[in-house]
Short mmCIF file of C-alpha atoms and ligand atoms in Angstrom, two decimals:
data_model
loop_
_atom_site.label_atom_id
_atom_site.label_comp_id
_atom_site.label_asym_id
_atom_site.label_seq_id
_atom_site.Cartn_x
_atom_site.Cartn_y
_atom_site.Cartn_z
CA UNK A 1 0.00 0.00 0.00
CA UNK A 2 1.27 3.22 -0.58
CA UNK A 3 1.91 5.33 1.51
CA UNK A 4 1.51 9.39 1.56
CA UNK A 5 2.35 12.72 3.68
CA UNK A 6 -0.19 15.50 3.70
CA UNK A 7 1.58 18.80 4.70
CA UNK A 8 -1.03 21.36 5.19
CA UNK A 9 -2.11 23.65 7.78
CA UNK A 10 -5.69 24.08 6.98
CA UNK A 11 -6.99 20.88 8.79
CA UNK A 12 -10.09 21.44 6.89
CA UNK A 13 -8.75 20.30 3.72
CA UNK A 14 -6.23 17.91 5.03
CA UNK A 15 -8.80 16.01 6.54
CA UNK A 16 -10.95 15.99 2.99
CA UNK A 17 -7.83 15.13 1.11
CA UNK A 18 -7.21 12.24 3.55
CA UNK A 19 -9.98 11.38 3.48
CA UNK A 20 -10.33 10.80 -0.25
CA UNK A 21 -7.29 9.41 -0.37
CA UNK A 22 -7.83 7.09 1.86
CA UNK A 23 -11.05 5.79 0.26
CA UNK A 24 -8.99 5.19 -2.91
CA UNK A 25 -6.89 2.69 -1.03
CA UNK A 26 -3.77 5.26 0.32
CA UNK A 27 -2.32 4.88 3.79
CA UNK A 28 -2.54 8.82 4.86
CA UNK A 29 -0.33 10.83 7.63
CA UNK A 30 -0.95 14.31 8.16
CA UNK A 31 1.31 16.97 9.59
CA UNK A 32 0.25 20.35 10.28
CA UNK A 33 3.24 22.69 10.64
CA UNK A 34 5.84 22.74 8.16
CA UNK A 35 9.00 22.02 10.74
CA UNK A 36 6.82 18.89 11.99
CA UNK A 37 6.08 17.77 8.44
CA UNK A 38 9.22 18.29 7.10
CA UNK A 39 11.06 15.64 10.00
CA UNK A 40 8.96 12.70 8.85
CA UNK A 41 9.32 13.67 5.39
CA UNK A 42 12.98 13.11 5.90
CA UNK A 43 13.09 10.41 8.04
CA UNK A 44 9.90 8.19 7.09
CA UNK A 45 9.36 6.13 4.58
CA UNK A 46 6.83 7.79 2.16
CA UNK A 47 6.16 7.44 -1.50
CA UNK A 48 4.16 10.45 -2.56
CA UNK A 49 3.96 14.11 -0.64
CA UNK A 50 1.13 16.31 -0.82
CA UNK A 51 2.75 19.82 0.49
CA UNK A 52 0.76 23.31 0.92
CA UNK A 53 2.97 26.41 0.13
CA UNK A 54 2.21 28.82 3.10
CA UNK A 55 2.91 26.93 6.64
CA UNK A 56 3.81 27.73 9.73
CA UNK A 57 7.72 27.75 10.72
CA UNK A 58 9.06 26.41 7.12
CA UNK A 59 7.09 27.09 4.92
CA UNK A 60 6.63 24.71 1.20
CA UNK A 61 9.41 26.11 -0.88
CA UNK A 62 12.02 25.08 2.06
CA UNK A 63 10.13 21.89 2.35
CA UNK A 64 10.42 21.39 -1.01
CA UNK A 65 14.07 22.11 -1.48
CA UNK A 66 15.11 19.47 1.25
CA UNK A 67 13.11 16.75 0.54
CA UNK A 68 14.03 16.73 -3.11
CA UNK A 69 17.55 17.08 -1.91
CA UNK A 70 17.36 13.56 -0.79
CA UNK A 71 14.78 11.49 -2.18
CA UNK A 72 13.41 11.22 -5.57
CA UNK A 73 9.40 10.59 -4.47
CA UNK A 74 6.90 12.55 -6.63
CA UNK A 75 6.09 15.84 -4.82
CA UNK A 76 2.78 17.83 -5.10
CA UNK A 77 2.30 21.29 -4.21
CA UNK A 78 -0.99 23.06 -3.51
CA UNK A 79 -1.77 27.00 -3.11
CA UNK A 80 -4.52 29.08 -2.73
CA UNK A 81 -2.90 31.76 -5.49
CA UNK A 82 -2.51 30.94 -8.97
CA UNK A 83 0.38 33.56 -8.77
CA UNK A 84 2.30 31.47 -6.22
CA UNK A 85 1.87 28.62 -8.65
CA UNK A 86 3.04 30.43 -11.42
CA UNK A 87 6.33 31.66 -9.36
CA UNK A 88 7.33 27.99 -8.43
CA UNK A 89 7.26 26.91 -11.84
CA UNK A 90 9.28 29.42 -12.26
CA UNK A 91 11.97 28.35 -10.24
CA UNK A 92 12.22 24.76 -10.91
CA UNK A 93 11.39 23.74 -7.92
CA UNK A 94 11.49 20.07 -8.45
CA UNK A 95 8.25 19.33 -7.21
CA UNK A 96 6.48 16.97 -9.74
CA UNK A 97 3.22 19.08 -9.97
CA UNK A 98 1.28 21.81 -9.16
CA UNK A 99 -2.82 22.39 -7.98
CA UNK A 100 -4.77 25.14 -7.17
CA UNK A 101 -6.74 25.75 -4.54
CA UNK A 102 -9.65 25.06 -4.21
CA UNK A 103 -9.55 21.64 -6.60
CA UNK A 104 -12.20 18.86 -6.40
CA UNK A 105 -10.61 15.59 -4.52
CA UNK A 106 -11.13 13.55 -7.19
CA UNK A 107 -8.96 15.40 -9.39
CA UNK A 108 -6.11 15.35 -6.58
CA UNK A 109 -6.63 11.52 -6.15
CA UNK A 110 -6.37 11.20 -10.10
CA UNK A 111 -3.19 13.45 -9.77
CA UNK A 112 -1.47 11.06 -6.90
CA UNK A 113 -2.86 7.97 -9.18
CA UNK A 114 -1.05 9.36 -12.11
CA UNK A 115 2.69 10.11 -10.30
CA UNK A 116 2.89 7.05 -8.36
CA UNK A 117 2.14 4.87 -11.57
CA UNK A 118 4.80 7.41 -13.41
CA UNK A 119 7.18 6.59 -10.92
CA UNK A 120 6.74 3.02 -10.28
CA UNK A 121 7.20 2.93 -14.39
CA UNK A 122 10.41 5.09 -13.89
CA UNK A 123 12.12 2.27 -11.17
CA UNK A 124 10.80 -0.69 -13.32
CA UNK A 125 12.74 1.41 -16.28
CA UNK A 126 16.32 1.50 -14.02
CA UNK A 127 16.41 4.09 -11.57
CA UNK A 128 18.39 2.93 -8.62
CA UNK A 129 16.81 -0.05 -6.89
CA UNK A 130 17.88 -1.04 -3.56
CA UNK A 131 20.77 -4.08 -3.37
CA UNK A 132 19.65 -6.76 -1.71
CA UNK A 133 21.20 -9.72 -0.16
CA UNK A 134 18.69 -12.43 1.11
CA UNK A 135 19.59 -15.71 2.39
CA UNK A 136 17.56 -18.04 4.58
CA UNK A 137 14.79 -15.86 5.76
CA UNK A 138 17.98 -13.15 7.26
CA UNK A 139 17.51 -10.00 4.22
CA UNK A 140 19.98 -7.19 4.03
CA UNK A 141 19.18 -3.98 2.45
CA UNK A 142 22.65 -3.28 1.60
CA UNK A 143 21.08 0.63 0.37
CA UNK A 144 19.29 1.73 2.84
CA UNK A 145 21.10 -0.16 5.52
CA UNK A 146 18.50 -2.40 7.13
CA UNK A 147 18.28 -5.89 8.25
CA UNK A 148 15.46 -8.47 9.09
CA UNK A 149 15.33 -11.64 10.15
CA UNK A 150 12.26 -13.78 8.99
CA UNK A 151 10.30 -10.38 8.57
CA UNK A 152 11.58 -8.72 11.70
CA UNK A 153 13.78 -6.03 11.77
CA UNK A 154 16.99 -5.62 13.47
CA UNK A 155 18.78 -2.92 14.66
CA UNK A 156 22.45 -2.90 14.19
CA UNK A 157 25.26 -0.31 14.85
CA UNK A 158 27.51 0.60 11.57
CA UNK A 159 30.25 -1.79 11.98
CA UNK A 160 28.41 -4.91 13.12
CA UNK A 161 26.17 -3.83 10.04
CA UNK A 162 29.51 -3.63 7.75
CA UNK A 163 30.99 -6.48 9.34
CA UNK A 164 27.57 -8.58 8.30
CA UNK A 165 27.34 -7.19 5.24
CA UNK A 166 31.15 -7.91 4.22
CA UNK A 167 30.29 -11.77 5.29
CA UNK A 168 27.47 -12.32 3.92
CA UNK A 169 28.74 -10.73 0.46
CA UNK A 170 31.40 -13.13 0.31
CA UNK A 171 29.23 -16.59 1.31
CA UNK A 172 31.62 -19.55 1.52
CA UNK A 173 34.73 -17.99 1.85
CA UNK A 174 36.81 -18.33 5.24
CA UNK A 175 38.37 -14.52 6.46
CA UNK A 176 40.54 -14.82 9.22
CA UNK A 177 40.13 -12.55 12.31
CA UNK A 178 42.88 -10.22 11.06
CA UNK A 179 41.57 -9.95 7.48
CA UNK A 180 38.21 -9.11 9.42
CA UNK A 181 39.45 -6.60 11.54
CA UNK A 182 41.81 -4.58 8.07
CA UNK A 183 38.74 -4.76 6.20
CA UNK A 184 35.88 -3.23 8.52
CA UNK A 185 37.84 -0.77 10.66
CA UNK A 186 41.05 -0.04 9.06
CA UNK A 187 42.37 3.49 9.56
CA UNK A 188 40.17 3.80 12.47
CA UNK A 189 41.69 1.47 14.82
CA UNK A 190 43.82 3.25 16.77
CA UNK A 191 42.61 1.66 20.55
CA UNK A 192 41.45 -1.33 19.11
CA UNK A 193 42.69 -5.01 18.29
CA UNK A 194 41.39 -8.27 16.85
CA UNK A 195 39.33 -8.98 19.42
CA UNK A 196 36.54 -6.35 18.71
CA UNK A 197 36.15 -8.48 15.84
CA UNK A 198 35.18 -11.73 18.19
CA UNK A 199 32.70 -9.03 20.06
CA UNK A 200 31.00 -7.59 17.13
CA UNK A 201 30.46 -11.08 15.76
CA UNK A 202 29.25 -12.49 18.99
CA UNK A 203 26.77 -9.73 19.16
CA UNK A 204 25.68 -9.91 15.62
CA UNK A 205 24.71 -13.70 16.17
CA UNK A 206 22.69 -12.46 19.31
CA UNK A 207 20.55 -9.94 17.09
CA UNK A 208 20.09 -12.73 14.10
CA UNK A 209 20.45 -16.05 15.25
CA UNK A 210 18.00 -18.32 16.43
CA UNK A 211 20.22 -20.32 18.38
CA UNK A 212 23.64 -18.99 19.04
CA UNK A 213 24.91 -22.09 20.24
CA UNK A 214 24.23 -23.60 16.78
CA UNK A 215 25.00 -20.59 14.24
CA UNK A 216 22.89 -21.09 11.03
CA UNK A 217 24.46 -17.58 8.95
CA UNK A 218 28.17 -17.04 10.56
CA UNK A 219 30.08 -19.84 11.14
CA UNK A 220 33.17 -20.16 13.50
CA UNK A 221 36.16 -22.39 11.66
CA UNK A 222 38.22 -23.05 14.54
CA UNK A 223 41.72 -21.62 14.20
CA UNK A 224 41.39 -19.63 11.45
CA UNK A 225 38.13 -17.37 11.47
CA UNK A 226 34.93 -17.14 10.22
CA UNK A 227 32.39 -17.86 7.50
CA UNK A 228 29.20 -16.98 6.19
CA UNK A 229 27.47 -20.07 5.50
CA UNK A 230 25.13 -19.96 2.31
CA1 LIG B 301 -1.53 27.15 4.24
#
């Protein structure tokens, strides 16, 4: 289901957009304020954004201008002034498209129809996808950095992350302790020695093993290292 962020500070209308939307099948959030809105735009995972151009605290353009800085979902902006709509235009603002106030909700649900088909079209067409390693029910988003084991996510910190990653990536293939230990910290292991590599792999098989007694994903070869078992 996709999802979709409704930035507007008229709770009027963001309540009949929702609503719409949410007839036609959308799962709907709804901010009020733009510094509020703007936080989960960043930070959540949304697919389409609905943003209003005058908001409290930032207002649309800034909004604008930082999501598009880092994610490539289609963007709609609303206004009450044809003039405002006109000046955005104008400036390239990246946002995918443009509706007046007041529009019929129909018309707004055809618009969000239309983008998120364009876009799905675009990723099936090679934009970017997200690398994916997944291997007995344990998936790593290798992109956005994620990990689940039979559907549940984990949480890891960077270098057990990296260290999991580099294993997994390599399936079958033994890498001693020291190998290990050059490859995922390197320059930055001033303080450190081999045996934060033991650590981080006894606390990676905490977060995705079953059993840690019986490792099913990183196996321990007795004098030598470790492998990722595939
Ligand atoms: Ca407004």
């Amino acid at each position: 289901m996709s999802r979709i962020l409704i930035i507007e500070d008229e709770e009027v209308i963001a309540e009949l957009e929702k609503d719409y939307l949410e007839l036609s099948g959308f799962e709907v959030e709804v901010e009020n304020r733009g510094d509020t809105g703007l936080t989960r735009a960043l930070h959540e995972d949304f697919d389409l954004f609905i943003l209003d151009l005058m908001l409290p605290v930032v207002d649309g353009f800034e909004i604008c201008r930082q999501i598009r800085a880092e994610k490539n979902k289609p963007m709609i902006m609303v206004s009450a002034k044809k003039d405002d709509i006109d000046k955005i235009r104008g400036l390239g603002m990246g946002a995918d498209d443009y509706i007046t106030k007041p529009f019929s909700p129909s018309e707004l649900v055809a618009r969000v129809k239309a983008h998120l088909a364009r876009y799905d079209r675009l990723v099936g067409e090679g934009l970017p996808v997200n690398d994916v390693i997944e291997i007995r029910g344990l998936k790593i988003d290798k992109t956005a950095r994620r990990v689940w084991v039979n559907d549940e996510e984990k949480t890891l910190t960077t270098k057990e992350f990296d260290l999991l990653t580099f294993l997994a990536s390599n399936p079958n293939h033994v890498f001693s302790k020291d190998e290990l230990f050059q490859k995922i910290w390197d320059m930055e292991s001033v303080g450190q020695d081999i045996a934060t590599v033991t650590v981080h792999i006894k606390k990676i098989r905490e977060k995705i093993e079953y059993d840690t007694s019986k490792p099913q994903y990183i196996e321990t070869i007795w004098g030598v290292g470790y492998r990722f078992k595939i």
